[in-house]
mmCIF file of C-alpha atoms in Angstrom:
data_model
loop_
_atom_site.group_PDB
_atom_site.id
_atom_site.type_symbol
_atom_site.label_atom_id
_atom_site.label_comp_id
_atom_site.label_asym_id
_atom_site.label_seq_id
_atom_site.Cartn_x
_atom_site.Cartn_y
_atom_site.Cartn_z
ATOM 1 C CA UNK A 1 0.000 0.000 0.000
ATOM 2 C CA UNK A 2 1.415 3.148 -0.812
ATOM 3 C CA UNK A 3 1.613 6.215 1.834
ATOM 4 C CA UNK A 4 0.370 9.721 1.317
ATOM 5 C CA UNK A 5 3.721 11.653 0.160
ATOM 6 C CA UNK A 6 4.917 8.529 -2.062
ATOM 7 C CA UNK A 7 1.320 8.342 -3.717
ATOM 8 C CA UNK A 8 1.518 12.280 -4.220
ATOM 9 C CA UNK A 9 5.054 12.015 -5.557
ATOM 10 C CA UNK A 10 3.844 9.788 -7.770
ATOM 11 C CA UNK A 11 0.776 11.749 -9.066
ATOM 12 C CA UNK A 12 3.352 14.870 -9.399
ATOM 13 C CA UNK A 13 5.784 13.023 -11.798
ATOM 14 C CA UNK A 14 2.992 11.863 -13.524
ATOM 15 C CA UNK A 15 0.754 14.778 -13.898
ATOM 16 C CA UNK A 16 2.855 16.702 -16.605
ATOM 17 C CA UNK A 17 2.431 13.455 -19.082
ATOM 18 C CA UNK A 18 -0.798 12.851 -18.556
ATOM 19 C CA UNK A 19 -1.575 16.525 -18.640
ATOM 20 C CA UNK A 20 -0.188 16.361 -22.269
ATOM 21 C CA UNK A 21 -2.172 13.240 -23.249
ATOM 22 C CA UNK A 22 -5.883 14.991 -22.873
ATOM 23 C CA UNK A 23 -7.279 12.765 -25.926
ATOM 24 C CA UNK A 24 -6.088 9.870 -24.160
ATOM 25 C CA UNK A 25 -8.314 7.652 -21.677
ATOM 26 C CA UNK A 26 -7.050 5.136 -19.615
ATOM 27 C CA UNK A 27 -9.297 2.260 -18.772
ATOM 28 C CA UNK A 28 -8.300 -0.408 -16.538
ATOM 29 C CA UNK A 29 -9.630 -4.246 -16.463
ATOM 30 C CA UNK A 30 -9.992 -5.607 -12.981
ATOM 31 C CA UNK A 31 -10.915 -8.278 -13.831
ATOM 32 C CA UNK A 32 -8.087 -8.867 -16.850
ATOM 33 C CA UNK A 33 -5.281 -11.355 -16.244
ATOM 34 C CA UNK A 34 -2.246 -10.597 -14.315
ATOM 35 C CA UNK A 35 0.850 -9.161 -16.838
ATOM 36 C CA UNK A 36 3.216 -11.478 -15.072
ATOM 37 C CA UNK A 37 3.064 -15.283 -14.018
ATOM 38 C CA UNK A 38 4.787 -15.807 -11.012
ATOM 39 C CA UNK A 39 4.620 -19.470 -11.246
ATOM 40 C CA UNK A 40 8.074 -19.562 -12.798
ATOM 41 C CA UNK A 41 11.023 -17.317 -11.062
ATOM 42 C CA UNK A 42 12.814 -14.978 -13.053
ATOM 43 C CA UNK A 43 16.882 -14.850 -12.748
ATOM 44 C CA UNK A 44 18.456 -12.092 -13.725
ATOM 45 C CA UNK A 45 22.420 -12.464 -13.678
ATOM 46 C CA UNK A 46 24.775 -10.493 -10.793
ATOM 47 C CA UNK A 47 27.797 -9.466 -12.883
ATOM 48 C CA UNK A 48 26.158 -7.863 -16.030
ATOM 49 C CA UNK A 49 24.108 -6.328 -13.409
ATOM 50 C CA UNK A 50 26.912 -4.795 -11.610
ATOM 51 C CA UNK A 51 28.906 -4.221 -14.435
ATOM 52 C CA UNK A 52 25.637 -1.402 -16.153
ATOM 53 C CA UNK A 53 26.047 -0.037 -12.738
ATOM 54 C CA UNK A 54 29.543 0.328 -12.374
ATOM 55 C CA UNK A 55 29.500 1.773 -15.947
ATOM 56 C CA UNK A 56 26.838 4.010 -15.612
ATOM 57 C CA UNK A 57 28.019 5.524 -12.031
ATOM 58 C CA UNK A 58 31.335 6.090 -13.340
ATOM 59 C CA UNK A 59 33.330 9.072 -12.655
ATOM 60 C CA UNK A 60 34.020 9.700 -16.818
ATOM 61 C CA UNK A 61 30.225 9.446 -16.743
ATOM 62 C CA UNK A 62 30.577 12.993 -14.948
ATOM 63 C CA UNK A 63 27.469 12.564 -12.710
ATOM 64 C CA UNK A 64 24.767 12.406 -15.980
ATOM 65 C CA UNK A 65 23.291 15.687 -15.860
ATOM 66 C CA UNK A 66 20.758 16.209 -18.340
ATOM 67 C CA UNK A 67 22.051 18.335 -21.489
ATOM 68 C CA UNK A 68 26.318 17.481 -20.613
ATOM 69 C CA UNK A 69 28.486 15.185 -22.447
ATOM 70 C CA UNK A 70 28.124 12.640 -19.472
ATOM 71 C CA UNK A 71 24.719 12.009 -20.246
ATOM 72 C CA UNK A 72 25.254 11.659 -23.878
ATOM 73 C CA UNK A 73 27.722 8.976 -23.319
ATOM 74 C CA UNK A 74 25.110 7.235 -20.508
ATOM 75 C CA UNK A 75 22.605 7.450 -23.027
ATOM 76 C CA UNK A 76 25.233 5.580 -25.835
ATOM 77 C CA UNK A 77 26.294 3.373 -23.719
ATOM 78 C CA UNK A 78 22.120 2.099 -22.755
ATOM 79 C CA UNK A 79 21.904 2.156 -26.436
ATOM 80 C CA UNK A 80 24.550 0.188 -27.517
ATOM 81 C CA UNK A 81 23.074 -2.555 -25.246
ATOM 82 C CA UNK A 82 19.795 -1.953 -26.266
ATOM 83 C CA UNK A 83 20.895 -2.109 -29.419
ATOM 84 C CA UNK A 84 23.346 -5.683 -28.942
ATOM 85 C CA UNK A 85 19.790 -7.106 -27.392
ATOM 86 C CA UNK A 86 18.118 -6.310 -30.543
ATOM 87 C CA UNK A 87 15.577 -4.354 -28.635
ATOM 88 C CA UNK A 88 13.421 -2.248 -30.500
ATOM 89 C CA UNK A 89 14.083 0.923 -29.441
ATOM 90 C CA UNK A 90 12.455 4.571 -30.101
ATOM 91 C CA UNK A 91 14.026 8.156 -28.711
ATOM 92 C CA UNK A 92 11.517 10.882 -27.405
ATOM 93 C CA UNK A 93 13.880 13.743 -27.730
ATOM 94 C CA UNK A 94 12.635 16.831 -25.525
ATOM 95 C CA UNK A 95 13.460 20.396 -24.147
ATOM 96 C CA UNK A 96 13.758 21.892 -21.255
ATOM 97 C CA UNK A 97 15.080 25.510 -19.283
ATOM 98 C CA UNK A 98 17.956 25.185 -16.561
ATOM 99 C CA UNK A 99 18.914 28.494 -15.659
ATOM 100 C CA UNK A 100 17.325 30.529 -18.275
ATOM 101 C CA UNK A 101 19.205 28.075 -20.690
ATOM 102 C CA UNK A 102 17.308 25.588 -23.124
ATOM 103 C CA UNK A 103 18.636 22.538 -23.242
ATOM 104 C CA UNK A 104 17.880 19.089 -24.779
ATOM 105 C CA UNK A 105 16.994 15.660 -23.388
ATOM 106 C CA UNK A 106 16.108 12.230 -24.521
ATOM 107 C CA UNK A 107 14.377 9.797 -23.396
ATOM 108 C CA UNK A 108 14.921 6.230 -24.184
ATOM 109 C CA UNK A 109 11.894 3.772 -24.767
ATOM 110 C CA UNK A 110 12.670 -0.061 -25.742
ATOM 111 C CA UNK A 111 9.673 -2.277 -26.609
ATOM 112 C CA UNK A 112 9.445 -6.103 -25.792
ATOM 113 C CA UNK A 113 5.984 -7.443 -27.555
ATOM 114 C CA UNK A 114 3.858 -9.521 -25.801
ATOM 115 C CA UNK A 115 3.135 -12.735 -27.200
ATOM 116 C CA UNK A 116 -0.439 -13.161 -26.271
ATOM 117 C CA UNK A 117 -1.737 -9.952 -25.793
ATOM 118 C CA UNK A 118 0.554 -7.748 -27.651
ATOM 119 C CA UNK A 119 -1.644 -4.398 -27.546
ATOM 120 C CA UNK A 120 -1.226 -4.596 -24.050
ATOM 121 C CA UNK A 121 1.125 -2.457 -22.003
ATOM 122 C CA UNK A 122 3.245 -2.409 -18.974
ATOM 123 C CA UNK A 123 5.848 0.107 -18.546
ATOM 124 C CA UNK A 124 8.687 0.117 -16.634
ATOM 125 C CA UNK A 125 10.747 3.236 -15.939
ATOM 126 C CA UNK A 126 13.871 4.482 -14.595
ATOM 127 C CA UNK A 127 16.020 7.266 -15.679
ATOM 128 C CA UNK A 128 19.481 7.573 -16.203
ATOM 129 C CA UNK A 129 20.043 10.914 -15.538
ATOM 130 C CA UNK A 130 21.450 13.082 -12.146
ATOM 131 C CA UNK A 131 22.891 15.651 -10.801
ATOM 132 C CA UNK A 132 26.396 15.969 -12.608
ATOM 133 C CA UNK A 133 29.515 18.295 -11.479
ATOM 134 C CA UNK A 134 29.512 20.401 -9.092
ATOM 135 C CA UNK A 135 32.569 23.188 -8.528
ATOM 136 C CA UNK A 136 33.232 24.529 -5.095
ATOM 137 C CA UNK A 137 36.594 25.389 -3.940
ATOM 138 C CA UNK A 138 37.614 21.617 -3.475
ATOM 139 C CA UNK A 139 37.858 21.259 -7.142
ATOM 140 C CA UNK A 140 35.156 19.385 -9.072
ATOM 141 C CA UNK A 141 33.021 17.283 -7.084
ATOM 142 C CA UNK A 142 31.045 14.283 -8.963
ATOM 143 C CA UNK A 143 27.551 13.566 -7.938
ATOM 144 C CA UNK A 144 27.517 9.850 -9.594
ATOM 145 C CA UNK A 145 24.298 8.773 -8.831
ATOM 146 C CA UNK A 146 24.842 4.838 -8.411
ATOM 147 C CA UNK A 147 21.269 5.025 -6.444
ATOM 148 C CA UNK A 148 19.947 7.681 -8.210
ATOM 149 C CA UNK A 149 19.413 5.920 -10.814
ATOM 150 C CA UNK A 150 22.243 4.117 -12.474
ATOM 151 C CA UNK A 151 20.921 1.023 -10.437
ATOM 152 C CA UNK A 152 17.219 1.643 -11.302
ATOM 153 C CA UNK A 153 18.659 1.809 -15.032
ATOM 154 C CA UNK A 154 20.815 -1.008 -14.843
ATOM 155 C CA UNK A 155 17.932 -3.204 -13.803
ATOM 156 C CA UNK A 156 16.025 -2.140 -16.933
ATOM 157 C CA UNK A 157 18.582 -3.054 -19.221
ATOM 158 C CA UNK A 158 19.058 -6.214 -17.324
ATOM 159 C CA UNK A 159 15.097 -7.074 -17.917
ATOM 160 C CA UNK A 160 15.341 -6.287 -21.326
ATOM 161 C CA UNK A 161 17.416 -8.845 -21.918
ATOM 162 C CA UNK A 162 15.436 -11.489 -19.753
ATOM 163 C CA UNK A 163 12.058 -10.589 -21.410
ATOM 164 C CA UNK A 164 13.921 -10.571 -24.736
ATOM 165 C CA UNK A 165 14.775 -14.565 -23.852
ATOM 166 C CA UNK A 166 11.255 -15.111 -22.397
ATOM 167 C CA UNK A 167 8.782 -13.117 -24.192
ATOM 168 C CA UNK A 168 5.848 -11.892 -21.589
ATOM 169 C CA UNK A 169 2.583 -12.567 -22.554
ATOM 170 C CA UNK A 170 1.768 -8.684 -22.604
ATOM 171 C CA UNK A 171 3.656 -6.413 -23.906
ATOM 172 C CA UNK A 172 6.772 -4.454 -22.166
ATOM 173 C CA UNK A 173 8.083 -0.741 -22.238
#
């Protein structure tokens, strides 16, 4: 069950999407079948794990920030293994203001099609981008994010590649 501030932190990350999606209505099936069966466990493998994580939390990584060569190369380096998966994959390129500055972002959406009920969705979401560098009088200080979300990240890339080896029966973004 969800408390009060994570259930409004929720609703205010989501409110900007579905405020752009006004011709959109979203029904939901109680009674559908569940996305997932549970009856078989899912393994998803330590090292490649680690290794996204230790990649993506890396100090040449410079800390991600949205619109700086560190999040360019994140966003390479989750494409190349998108891309080595064979996941389809689409970019949703958007803009934003930091500091009176427009700047670009991208998100990255891969696709895993359901085998049985293929128009129907779950999505799954991290991102991959933080805070970055910060200068103070210590010299540059690197905000790397390993929580926040290179792990969160790291686990989507990792379920990619187990949904890509065991198609769901509904479809995956």
């Amino acid at each position: 069950m969800l408390k009060k501030p994570a259930l409004f932190g929720f609703l205010f990350l989501i409110a900007p999407f579905v405020a752009n999606c006004q011709d959109t209505i979203l029904e939901v099936d109680l009674k559908a079948p569940p996305v997932f069966d549970f009856s078989s466990e899912i393994y998803i493998e330590q090292p490649p794990l680690l290794r996204h994580l230790q990649v993506l939390s890396a100090d040449d990584m410079e800390g991600r920030q949205t619109g700086e060569k560190g999040n360019l190369k994140a966003q390479g380096y989750i494409l190349e293994v998108l891309y080595s998966l064979k996941a389809p994959v689409a970019l949703q390129p958007f803009t934003f203001k930091r500091n009176g500055e427009e700047l670009l972002g991208t998100n990255i959406i891969a696709t895993i099609k359901g085998y049985e009920n293929p128009e129907r969705f779950l999505a799954v979401t991290a991102h991959f981008d933080h805070v970055g560098i910060e200068k103070n009088n210590t010299g540059d200080f690197i905000f790397n994010g390993a929580d926040d979300n290179a792990s969160g990240t790291s686990a989507l890339l990792e379920l990619v590649k187990y949904f890509k080896n065991h198609p769901p029966k509904n479809s995956i973004l």
